[in-house]
PDB file of C-alpha atoms in Angstrom:
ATOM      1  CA  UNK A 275      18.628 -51.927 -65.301  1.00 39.00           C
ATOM      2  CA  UNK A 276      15.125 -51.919 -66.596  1.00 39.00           C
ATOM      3  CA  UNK A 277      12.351 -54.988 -68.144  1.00 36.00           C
ATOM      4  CA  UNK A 278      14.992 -56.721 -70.665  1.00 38.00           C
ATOM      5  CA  UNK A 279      16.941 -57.195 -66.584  1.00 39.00           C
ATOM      6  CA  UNK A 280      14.024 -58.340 -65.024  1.00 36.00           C
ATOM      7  CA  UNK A 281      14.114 -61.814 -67.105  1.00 38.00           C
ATOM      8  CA  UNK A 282      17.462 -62.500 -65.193  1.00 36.00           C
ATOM      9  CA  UNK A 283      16.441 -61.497 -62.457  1.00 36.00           C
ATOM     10  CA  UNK A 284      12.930 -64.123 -62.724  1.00 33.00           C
ATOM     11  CA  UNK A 285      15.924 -66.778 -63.988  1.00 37.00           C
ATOM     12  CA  UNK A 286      18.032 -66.003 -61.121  1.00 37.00           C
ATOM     13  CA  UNK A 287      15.137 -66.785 -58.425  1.00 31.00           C
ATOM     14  CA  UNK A 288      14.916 -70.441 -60.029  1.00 31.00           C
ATOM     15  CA  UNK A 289      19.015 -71.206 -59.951  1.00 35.00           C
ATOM     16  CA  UNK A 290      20.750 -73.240 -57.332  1.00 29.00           C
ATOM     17  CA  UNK A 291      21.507 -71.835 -54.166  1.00 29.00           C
ATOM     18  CA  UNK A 292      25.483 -71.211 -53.119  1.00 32.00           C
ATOM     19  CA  UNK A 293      26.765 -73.402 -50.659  1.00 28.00           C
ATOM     20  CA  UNK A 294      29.650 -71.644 -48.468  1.00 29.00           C
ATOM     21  CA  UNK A 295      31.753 -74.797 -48.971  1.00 33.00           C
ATOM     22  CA  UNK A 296      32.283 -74.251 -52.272  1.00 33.00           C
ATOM     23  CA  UNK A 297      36.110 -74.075 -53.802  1.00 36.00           C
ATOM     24  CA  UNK A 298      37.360 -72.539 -56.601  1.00 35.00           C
ATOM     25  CA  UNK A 299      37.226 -76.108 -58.058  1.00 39.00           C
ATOM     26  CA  UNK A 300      33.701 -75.944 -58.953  1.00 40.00           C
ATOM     27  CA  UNK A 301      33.506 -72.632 -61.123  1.00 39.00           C
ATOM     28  CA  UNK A 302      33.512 -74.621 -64.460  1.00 44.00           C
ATOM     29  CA  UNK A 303      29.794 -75.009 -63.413  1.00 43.00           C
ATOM     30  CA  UNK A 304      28.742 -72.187 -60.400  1.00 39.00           C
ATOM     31  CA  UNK A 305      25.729 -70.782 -61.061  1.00 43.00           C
ATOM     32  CA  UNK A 306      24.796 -67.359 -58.566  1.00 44.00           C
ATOM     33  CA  UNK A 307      22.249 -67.100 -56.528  1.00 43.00           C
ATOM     34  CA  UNK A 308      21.313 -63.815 -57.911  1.00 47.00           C
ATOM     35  CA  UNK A 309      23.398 -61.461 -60.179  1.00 53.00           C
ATOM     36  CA  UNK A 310      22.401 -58.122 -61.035  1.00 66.00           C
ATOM     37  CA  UNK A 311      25.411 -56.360 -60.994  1.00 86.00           C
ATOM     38  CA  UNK A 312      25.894 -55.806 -64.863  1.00 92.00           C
ATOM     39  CA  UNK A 313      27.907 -52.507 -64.382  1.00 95.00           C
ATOM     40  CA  UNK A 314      30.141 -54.042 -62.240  1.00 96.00           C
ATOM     41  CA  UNK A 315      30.872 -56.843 -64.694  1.00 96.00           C
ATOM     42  CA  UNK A 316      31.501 -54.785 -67.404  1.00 97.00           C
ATOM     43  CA  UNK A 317      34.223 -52.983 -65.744  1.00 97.00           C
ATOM     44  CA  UNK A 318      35.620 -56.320 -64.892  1.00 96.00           C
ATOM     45  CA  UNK A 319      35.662 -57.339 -68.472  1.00 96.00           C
ATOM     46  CA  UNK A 320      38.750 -57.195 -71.457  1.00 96.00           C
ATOM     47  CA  UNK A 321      38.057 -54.390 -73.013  1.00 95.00           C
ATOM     48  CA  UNK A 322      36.314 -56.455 -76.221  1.00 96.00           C
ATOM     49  CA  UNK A 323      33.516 -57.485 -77.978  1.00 96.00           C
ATOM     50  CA  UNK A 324      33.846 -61.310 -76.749  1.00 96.00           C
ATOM     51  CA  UNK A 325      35.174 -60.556 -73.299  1.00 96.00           C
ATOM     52  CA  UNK A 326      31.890 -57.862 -72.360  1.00 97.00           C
ATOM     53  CA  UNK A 327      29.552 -60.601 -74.289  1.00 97.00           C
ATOM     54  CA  UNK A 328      30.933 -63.887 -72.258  1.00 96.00           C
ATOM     55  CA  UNK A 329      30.496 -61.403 -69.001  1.00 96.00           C
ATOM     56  CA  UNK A 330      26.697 -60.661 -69.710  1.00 95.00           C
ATOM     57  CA  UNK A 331      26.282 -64.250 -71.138  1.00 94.00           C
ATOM     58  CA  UNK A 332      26.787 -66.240 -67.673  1.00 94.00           C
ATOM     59  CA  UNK A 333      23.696 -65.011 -66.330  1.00 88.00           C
ATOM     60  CA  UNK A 334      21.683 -67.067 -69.424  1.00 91.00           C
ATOM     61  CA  UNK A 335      24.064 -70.339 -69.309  1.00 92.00           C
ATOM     62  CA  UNK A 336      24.663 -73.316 -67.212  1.00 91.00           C
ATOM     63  CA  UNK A 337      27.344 -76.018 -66.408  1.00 93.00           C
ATOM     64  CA  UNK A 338      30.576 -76.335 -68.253  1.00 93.00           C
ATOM     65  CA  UNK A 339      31.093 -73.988 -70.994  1.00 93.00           C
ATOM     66  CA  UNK A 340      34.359 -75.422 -72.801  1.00 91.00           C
ATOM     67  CA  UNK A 341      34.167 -76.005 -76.472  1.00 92.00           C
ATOM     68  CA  UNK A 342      30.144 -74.398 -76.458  1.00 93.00           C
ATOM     69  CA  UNK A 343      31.516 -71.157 -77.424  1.00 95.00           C
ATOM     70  CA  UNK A 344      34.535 -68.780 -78.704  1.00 96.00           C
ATOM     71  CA  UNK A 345      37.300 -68.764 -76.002  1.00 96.00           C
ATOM     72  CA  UNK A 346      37.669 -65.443 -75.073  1.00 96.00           C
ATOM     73  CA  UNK A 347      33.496 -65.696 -74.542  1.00 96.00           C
ATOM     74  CA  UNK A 348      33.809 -68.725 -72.482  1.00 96.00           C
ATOM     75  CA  UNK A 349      36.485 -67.039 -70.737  1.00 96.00           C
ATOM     76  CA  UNK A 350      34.576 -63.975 -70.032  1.00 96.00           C
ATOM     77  CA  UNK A 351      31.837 -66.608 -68.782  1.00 96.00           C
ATOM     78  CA  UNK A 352      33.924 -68.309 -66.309  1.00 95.00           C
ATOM     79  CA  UNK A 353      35.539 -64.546 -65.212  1.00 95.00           C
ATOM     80  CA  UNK A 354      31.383 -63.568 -64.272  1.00 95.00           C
ATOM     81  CA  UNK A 355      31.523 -66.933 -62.348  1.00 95.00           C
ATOM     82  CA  UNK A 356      34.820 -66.049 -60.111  1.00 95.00           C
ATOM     83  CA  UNK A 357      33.768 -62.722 -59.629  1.00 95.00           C
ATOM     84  CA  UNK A 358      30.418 -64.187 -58.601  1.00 94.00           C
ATOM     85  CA  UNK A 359      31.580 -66.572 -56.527  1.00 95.00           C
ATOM     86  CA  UNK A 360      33.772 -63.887 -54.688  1.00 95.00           C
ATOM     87  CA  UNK A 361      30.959 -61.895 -54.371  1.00 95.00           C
ATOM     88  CA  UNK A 362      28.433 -64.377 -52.537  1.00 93.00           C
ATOM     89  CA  UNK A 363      31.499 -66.272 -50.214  1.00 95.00           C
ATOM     90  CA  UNK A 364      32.968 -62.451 -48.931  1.00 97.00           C
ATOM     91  CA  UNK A 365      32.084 -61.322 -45.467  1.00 97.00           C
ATOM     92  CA  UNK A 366      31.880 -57.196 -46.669  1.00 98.00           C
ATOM     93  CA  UNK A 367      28.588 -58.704 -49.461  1.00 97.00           C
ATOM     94  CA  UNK A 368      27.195 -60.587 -46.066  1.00 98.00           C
ATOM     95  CA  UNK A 369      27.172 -57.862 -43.810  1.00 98.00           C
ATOM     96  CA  UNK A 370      24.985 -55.827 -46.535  1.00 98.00           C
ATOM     97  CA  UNK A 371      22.754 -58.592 -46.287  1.00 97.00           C
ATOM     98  CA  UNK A 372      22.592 -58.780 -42.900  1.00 98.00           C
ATOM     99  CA  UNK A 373      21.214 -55.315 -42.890  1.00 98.00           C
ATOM    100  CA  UNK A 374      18.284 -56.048 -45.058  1.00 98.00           C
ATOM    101  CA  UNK A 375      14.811 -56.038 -43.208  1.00 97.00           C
ATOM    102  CA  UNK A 376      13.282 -59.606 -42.907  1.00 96.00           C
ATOM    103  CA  UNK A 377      10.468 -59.271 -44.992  1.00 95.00           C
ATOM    104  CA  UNK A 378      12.917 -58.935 -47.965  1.00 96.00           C
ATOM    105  CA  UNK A 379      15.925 -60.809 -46.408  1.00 96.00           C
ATOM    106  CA  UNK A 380      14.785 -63.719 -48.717  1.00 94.00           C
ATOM    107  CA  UNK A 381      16.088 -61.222 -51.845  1.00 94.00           C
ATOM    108  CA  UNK A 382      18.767 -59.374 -50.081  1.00 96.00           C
ATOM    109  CA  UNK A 383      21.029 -60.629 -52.829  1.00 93.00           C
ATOM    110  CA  UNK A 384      19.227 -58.481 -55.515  1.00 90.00           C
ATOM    111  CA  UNK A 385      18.797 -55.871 -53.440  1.00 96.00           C
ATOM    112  CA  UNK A 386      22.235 -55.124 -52.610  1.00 97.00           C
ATOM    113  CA  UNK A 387      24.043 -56.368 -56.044  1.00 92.00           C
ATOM    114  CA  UNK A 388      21.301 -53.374 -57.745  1.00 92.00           C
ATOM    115  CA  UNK A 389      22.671 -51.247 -54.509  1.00 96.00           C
ATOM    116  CA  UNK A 390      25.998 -51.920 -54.992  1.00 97.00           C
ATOM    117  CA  UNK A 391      25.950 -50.861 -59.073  1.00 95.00           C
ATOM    118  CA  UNK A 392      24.133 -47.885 -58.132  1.00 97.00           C
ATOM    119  CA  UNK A 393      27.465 -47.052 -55.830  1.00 98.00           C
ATOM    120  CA  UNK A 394      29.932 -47.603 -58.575  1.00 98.00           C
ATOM    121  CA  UNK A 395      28.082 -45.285 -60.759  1.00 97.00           C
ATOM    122  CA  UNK A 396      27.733 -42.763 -58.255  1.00 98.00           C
ATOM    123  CA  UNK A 397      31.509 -43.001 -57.401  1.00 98.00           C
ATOM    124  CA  UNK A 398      32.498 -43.757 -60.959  1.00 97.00           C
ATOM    125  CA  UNK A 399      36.065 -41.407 -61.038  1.00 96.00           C
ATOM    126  CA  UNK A 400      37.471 -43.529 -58.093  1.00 95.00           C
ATOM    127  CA  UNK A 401      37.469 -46.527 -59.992  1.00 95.00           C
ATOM    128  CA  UNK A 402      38.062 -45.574 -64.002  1.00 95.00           C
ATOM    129  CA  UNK A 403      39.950 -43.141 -65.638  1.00 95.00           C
ATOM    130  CA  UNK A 404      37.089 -42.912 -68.418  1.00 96.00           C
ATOM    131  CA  UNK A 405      34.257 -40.872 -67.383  1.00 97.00           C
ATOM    132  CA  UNK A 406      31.310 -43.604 -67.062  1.00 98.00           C
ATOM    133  CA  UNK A 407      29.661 -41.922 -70.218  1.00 97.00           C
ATOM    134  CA  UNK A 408      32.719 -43.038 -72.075  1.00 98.00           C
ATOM    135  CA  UNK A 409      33.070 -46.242 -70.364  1.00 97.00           C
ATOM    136  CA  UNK A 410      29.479 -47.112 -70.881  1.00 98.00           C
ATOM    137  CA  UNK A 411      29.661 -46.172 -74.834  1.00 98.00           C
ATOM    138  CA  UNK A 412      32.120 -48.266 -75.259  1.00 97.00           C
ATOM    139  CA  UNK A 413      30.185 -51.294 -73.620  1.00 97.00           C
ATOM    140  CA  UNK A 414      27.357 -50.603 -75.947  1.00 97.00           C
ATOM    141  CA  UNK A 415      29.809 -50.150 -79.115  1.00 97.00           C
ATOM    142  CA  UNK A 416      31.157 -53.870 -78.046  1.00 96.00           C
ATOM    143  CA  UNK A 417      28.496 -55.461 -77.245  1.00 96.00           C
ATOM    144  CA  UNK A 418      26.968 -54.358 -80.410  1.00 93.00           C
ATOM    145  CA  UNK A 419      29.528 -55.607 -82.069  1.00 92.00           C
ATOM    146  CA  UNK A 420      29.998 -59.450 -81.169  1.00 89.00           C
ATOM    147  CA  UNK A 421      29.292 -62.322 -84.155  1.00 87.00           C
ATOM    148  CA  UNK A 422      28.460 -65.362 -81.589  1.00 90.00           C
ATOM    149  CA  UNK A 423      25.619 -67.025 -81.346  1.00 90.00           C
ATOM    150  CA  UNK A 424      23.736 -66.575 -78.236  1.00 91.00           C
ATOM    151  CA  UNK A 425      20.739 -68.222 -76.526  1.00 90.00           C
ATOM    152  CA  UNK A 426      17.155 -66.779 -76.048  1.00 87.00           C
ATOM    153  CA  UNK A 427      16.873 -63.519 -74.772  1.00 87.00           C
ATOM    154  CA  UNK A 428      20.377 -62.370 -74.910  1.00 92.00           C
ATOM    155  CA  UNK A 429      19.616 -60.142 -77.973  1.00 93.00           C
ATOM    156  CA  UNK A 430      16.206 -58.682 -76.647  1.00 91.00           C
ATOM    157  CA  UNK A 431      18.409 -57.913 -73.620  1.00 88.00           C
ATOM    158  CA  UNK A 432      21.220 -56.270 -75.286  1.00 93.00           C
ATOM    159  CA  UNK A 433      18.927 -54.217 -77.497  1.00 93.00           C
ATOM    160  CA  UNK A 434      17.287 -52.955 -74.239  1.00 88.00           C
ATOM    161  CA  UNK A 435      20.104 -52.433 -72.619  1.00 91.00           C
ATOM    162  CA  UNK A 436      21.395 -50.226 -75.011  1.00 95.00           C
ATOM    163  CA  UNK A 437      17.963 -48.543 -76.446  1.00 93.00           C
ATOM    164  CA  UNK A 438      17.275 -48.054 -72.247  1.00 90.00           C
ATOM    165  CA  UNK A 439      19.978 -46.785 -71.209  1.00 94.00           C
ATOM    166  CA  UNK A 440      20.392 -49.567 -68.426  1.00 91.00           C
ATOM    167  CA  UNK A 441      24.185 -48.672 -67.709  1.00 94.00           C
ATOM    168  CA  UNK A 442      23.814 -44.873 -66.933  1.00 95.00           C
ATOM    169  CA  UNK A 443      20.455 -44.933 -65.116  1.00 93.00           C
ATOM    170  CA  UNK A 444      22.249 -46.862 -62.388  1.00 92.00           C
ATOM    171  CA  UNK A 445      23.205 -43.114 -60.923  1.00 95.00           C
ATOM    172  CA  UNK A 446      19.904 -42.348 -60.035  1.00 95.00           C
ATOM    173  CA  UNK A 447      18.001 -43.381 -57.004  1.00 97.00           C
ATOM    174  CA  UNK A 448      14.465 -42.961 -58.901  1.00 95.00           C
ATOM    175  CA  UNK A 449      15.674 -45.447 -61.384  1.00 92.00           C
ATOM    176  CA  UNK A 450      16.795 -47.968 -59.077  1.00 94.00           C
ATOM    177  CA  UNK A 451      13.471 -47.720 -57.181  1.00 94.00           C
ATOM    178  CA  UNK A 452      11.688 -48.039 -61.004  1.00 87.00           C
ATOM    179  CA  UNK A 453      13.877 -51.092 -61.205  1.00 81.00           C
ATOM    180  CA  UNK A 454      12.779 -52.410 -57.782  1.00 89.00           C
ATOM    181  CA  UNK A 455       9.245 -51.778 -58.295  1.00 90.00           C
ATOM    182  CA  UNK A 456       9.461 -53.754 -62.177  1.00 80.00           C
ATOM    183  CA  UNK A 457      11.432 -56.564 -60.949  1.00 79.00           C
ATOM    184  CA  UNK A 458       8.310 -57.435 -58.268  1.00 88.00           C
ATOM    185  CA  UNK A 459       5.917 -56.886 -60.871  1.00 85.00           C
ATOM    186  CA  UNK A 460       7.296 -59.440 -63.240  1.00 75.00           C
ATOM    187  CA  UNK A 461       7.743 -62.023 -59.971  1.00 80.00           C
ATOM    188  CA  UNK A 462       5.144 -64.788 -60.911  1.00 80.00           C
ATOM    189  CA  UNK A 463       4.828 -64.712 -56.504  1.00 89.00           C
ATOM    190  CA  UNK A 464       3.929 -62.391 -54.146  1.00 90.00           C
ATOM    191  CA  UNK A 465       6.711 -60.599 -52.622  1.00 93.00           C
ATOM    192  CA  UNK A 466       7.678 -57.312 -51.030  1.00 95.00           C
ATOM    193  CA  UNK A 467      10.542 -55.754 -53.777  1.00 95.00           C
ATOM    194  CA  UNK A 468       7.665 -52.722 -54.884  1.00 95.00           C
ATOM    195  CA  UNK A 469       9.225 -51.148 -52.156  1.00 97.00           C
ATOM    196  CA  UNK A 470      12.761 -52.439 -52.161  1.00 97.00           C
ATOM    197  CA  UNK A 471      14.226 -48.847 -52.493  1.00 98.00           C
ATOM    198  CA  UNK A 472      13.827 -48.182 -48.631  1.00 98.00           C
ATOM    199  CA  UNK A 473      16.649 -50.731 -47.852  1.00 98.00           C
ATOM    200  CA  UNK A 474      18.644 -48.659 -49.863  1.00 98.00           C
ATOM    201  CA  UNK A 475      17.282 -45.507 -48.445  1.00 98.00           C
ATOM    202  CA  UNK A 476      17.122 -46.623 -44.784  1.00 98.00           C
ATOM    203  CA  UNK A 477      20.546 -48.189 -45.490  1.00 98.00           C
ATOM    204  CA  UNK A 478      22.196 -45.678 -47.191  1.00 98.00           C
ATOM    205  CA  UNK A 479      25.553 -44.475 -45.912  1.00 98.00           C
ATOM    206  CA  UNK A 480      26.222 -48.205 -44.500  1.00 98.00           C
ATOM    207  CA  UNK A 481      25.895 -49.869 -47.454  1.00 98.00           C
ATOM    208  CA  UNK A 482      28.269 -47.109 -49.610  1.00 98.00           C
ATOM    209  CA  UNK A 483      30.950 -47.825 -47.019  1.00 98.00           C
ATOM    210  CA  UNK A 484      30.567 -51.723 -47.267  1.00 98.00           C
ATOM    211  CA  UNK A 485      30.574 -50.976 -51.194  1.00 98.00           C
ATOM    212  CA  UNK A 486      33.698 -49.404 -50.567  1.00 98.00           C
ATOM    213  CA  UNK A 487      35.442 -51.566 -48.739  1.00 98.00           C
ATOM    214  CA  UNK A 488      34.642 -54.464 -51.104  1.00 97.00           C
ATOM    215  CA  UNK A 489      34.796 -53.219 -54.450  1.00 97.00           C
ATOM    216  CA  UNK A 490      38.676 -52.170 -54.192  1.00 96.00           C
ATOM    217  CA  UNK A 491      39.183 -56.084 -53.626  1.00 95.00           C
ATOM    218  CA  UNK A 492      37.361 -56.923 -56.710  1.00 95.00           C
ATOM    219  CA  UNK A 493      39.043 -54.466 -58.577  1.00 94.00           C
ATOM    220  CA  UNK A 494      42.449 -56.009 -57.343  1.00 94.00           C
ATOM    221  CA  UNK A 495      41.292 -59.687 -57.725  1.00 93.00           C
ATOM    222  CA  UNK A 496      39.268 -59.312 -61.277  1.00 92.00           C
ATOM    223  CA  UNK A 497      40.091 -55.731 -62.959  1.00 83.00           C
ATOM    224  CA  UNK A 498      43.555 -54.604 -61.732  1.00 51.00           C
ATOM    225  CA  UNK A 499      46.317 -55.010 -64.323  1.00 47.00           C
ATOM    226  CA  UNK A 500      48.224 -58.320 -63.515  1.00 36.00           C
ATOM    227  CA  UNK A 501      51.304 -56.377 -62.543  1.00 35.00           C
ATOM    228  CA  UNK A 502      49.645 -54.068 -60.137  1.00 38.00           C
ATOM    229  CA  UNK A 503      47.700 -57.013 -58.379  1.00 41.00           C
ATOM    230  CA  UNK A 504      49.227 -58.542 -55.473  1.00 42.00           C
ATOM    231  CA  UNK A 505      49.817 -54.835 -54.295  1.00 40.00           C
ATOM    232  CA  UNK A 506      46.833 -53.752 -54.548  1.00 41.00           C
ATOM    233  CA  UNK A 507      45.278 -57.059 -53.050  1.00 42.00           C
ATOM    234  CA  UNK A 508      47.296 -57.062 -49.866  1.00 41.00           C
ATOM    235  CA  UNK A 509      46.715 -53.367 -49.210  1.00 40.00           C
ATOM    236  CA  UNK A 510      42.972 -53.857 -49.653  1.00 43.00           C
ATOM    237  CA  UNK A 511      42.972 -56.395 -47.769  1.00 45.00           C
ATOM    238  CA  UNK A 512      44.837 -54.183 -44.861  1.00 42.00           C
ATOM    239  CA  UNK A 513      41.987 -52.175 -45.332  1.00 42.00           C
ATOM    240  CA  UNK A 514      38.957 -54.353 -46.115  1.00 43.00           C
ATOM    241  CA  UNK A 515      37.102 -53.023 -42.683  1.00 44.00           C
ATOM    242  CA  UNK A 516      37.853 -49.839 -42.205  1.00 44.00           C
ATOM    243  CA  UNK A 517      34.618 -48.825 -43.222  1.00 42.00           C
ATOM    244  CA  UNK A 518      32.516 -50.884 -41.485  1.00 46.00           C
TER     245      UNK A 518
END
């Protein structure tokens, strides 16, 4: 995650804030409080060009996406949304908040969804049989490959992303600290992310257990093959805390 990121990140700050009483109901249109996760969404993509494009798209596009675009990109829209939505109403992603210092409670959100990709790449062979250098190729391959039409600055981001490296850096703690330390320079406000990597830091071994207590649940709700899914969803749910 490097600049091309930062503009969601900026576009995140200015979104609508999640109310815990939302249901499932209202995913046509939920829009994140933060989302910064972009590894993580790629691995909970089809493994196309329209699928990976729709997932990196719902960061850049509001409300009800029917009929705007293809429908496996609208699709892979509304999966960001669920998996979103997951993410902000679970109890594990709360507790990682929780342990954010006050000063930078009001952006635990980015912290720990940058925290949380940094964990999947660090841990990559428990949750893909590709290596993450062949998983990420293939994200760059697709995403290079899509025909849609997409809004303002989807392409500079994609180029970025690719040219940067964005997918692979998320393995190394100096990167995600360069990442902190660009995401408060491009803040238009004060605030204390320069030094964001010491949650992480301080944080460390706590937040790699709540990682891995959560992310089996997303794989089972969002990445799991169909077949495979209410097994693996009960047992991680059996399991959900053992961590903690």
């Amino acid at each position: 995650m490097h600049p091309a990121l930062l503009l969601t990140v900026y576009l995140s700050l200015f979104k609508n804030s999640v109310s815990q009483g939302l249901t499932f109901s209202s995913l046509q249109s939920y829009t994140p409080s933060h989302s910064m996760n972009y590894l993580a969404h790629m691995l909970c993509s089809n493994d196309t060009p329209a699928s990976m494009l729709g997932n990196l798209l719902a960061d850049f596009v509001k409300g009800n996406v029917e009929g705007r675009f293809p429908r496996e990109v609208a699709e892979g829209i509304r999966n960001h949304r669920r998996v979103d939505f997951f993410t902000d109403s679970h109890e594990v992603f709360a507790a990682s908040r929780r342990l954010v210092s006050d000063s930078r409670r009001r952006y635990a959100g980015i912290i720990i969804d940058v925290a949380y990709d940094h964990f999947l790449a660090t841990n990559w062979d428990r949750y893909n049989s590709l290596t993450l250098d062949e998983f990420v190729g293939r994200v760059y391959e697709n995403l290079g490959r899509h025909r849609v039409a997409v809004p303002h600055p989807v392409p500079l981001v994609i180029e970025k992303m690719v040219h940067e490296d964005w997918l692979r850096s998320y393995r190394s703690v100096e990167s995600i600290d360069r990442t902190f330390r660009r995401i408060s320079r491009r803040l238009r406000h004060e605030n204390p992310l320069d030094s964001a990597i010491e949650e992480l830091e301080q944080n460390y071994d706590s937040l790699q257990n709540h990682f891995h207590s959560f992310f089996p649940q997303i794989m089972a709700e969002f990445c799991a093959d169909s077949s495979q899914k209410d097994g693996l969803s009960r047992f991680v749910q059996a399991t959900a805390w053992q961590h903690l």
